[in-house]
mmCIF file of the C-alpha atoms, coordinates in Angstrom:
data_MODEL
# 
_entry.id   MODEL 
# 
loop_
_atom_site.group_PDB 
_atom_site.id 
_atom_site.type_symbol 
_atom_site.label_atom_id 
_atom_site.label_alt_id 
_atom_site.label_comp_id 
_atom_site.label_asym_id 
_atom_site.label_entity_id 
_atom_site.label_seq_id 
_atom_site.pdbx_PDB_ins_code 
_atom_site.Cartn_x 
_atom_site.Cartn_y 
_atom_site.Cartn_z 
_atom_site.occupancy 
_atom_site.B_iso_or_equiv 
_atom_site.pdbx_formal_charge 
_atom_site.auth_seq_id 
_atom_site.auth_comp_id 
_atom_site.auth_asym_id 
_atom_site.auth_atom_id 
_atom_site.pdbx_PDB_model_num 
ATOM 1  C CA . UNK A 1 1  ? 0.000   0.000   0.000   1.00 0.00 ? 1  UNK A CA 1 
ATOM 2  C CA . UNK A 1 2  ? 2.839   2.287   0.926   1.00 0.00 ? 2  UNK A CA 1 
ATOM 3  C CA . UNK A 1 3  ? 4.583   1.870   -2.721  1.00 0.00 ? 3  UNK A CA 1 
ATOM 4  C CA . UNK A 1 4  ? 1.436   2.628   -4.761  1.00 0.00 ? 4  UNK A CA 1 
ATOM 5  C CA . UNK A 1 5  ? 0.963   5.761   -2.518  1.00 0.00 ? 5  UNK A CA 1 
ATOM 6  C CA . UNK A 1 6  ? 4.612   6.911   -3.119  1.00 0.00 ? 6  UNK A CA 1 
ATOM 7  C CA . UNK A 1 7  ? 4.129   6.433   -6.657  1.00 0.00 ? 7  UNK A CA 1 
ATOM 8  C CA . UNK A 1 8  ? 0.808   8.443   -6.946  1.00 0.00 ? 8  UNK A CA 1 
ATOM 9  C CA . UNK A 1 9  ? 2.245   11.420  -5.229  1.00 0.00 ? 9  UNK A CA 1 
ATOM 10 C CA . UNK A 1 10 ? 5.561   10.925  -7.177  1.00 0.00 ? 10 UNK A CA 1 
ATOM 11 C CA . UNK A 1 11 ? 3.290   11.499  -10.228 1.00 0.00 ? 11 UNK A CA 1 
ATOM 12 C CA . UNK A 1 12 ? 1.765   14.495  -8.257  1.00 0.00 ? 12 UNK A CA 1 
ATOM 13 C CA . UNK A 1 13 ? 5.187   16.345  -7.825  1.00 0.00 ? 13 UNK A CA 1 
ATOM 14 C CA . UNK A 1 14 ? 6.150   15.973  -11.018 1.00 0.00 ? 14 UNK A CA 1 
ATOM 15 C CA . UNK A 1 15 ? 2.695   17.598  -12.211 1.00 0.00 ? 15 UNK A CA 1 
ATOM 16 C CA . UNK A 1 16 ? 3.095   20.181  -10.190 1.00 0.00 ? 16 UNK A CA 1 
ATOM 17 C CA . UNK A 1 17 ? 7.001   20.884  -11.000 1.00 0.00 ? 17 UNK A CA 1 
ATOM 18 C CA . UNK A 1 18 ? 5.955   20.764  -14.723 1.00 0.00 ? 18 UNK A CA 1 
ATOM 19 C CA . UNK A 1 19 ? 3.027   23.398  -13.901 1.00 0.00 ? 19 UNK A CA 1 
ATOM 20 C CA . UNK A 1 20 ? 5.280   25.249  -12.633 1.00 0.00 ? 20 UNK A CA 1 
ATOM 21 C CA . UNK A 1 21 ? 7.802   25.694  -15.066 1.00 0.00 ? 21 UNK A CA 1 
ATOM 22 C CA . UNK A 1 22 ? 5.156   26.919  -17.464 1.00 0.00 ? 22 UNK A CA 1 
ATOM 23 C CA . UNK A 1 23 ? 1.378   26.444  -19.128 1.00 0.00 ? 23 UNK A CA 1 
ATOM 24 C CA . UNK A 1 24 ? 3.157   25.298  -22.257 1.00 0.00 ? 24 UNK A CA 1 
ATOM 25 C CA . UNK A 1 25 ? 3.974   22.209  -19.906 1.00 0.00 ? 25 UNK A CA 1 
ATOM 26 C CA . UNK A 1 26 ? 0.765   21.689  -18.307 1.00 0.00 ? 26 UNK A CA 1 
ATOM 27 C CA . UNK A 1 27 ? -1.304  21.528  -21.289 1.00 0.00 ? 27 UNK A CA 1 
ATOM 28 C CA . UNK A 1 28 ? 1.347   18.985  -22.938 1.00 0.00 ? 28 UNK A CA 1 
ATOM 29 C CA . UNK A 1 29 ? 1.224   16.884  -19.779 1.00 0.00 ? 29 UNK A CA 1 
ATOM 30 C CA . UNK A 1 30 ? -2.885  17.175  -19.757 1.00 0.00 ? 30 UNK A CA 1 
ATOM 31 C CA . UNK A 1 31 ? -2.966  16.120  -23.134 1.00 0.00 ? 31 UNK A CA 1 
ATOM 32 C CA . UNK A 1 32 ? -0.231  12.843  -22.365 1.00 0.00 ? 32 UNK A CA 1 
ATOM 33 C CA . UNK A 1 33 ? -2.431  12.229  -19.374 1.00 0.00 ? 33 UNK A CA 1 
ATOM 34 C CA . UNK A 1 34 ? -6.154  12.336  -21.031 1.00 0.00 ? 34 UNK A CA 1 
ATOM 35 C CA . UNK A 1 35 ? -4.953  10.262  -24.400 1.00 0.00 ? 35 UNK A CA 1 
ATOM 36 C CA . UNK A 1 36 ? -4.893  6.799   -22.531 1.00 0.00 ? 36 UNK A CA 1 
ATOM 37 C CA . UNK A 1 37 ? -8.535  7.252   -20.892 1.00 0.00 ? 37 UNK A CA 1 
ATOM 38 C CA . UNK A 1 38 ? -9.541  8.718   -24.476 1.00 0.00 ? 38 UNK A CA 1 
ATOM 39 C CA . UNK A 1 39 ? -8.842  5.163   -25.913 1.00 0.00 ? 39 UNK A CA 1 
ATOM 40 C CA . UNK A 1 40 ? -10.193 3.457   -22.935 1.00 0.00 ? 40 UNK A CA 1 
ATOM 41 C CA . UNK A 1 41 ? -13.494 5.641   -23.748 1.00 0.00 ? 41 UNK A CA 1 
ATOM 42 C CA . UNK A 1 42 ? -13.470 5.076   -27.211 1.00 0.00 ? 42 UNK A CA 1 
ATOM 43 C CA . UNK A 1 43 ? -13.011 1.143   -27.204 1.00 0.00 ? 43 UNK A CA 1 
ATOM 44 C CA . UNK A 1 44 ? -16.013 0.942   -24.520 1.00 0.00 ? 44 UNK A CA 1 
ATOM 45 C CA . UNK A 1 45 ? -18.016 3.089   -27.205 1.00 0.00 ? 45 UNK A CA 1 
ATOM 46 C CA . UNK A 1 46 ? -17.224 1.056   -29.863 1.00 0.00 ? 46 UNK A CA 1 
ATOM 47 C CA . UNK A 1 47 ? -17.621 -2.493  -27.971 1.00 0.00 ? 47 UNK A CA 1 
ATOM 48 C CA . UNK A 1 48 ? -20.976 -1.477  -27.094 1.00 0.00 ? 48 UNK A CA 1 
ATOM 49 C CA . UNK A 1 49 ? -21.598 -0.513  -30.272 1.00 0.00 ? 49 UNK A CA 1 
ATOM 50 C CA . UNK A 1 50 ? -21.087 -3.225  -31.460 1.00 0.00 ? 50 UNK A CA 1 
ATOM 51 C CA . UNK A 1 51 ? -23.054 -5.633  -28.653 1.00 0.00 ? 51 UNK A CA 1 
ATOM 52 C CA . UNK A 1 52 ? -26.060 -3.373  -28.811 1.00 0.00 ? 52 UNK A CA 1 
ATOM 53 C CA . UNK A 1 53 ? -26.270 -3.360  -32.973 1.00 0.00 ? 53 UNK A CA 1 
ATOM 54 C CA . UNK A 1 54 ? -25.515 -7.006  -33.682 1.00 0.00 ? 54 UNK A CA 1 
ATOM 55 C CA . UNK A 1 55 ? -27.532 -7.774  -36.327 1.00 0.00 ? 55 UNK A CA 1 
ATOM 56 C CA . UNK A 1 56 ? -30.285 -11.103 -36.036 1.00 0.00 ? 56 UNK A CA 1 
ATOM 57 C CA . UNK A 1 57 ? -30.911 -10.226 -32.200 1.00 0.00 ? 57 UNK A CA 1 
ATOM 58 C CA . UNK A 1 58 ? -33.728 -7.732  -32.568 1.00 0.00 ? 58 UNK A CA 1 
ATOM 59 C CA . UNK A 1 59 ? -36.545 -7.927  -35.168 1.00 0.00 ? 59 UNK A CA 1 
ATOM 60 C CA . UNK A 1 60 ? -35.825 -10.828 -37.082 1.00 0.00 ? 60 UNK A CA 1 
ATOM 61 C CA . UNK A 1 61 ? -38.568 -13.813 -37.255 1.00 0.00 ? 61 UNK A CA 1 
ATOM 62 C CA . UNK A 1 62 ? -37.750 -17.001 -36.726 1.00 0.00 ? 62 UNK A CA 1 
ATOM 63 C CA . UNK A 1 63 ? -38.323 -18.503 -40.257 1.00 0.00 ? 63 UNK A CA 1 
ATOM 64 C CA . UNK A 1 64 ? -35.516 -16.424 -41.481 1.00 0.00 ? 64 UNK A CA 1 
ATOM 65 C CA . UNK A 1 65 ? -32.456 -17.496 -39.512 1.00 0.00 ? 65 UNK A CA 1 
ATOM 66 C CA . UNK A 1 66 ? -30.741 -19.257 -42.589 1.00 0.00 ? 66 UNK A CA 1 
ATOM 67 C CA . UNK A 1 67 ? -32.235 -16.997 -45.450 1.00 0.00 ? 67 UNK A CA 1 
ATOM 68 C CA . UNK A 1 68 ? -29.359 -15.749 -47.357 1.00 0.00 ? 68 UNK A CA 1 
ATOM 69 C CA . UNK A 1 69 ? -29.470 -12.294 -48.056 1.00 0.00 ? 69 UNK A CA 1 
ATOM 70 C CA . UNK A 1 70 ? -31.174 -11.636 -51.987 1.00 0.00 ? 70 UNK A CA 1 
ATOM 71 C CA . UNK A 1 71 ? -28.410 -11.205 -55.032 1.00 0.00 ? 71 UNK A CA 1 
ATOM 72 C CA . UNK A 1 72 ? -28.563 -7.635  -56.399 1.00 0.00 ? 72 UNK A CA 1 
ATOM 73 C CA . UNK A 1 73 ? -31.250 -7.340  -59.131 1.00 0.00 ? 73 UNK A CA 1 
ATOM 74 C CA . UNK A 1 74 ? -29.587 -6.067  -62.655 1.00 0.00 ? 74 UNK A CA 1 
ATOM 75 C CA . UNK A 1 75 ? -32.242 -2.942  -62.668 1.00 0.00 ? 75 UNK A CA 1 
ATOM 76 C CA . UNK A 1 76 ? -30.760 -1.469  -60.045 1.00 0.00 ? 76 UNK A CA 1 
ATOM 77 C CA . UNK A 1 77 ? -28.836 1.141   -60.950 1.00 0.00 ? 77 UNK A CA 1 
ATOM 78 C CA . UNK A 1 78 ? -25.037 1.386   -60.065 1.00 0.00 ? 78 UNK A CA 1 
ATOM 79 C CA . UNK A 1 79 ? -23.834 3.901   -57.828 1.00 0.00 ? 79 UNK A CA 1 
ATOM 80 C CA . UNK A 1 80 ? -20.819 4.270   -58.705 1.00 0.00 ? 80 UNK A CA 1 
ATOM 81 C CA . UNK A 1 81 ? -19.661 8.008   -59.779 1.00 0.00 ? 81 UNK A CA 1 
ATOM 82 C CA . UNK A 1 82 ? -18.776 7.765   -63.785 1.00 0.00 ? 82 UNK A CA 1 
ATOM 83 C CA . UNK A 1 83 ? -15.685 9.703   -64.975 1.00 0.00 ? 83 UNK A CA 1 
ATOM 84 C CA . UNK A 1 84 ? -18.175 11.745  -67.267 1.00 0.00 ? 84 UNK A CA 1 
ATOM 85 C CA . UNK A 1 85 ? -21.275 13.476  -66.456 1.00 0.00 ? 85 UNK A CA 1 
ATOM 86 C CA . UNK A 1 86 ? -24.391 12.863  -68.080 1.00 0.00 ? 86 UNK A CA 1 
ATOM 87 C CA . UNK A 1 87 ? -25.305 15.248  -70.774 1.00 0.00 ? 87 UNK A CA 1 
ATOM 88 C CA . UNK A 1 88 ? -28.853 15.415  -69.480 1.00 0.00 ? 88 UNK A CA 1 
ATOM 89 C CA . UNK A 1 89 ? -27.625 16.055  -65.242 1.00 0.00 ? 89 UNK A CA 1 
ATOM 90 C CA . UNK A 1 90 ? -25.742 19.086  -66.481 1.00 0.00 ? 90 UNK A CA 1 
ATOM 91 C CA . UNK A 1 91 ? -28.316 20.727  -68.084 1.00 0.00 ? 91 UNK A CA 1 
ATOM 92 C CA . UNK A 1 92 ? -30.626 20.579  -65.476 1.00 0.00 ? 92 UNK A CA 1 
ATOM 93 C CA . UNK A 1 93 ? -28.409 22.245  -63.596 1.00 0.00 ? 93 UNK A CA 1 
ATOM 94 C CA . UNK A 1 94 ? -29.361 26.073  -62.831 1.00 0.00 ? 94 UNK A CA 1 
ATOM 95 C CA . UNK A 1 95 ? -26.027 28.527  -63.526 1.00 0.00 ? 95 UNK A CA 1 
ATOM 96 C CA . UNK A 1 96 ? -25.538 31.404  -60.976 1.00 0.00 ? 96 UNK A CA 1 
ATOM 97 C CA . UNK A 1 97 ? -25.111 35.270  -62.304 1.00 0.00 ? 97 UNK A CA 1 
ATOM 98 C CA . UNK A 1 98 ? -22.138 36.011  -62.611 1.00 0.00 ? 98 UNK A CA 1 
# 
């Protein structure tokens, strides 16, 4: 018990000693101190994510458990972005005054 409370207030003096050599240090030591909780935060965020989302848990009827999902139908329409514009998109488009 005694080490870990050495430690902690070993940690403490050197926050304050770095305070007080300047703000320039306190906001670099701030930042070094907050990143590992920010990824501690983050991965809880995104395992829950993940747990609460999972598909097949909510909604889905029993009959459907080994359905595969349907092919895509060739009338869809690609989304894809072509190189060149349509002819027709561009003149729909309004021009601004210049």
């Amino acid at each position: 018990m005694e080490k870990i409370k050495s430690f902690f207030s070993a940690i403490w003096e050197t926050i304050l000693n770095k305070h007080d050599e300047g703000l320039f240090n306190t906001i670099c030591l701030a930042v070094i101190l907050a990143l590992p909780l920010l990824v501690v935060v983050t991965l809880i965020f995104i395992c829950c994510h993940c747990c609460w989302n999972r598909p097949g848990k909510r909604g889905q009827e029993p009959g459907k458990k080994g359905q595969k999902k349907k092919k895509k139908k060739k009338a869809e329409e690609d989304l894809w972005i072509s190189a060149q514009p349509k002819l027709l998109q561009m003149e729909k488009r309004p021009s601004l005054p210049v």
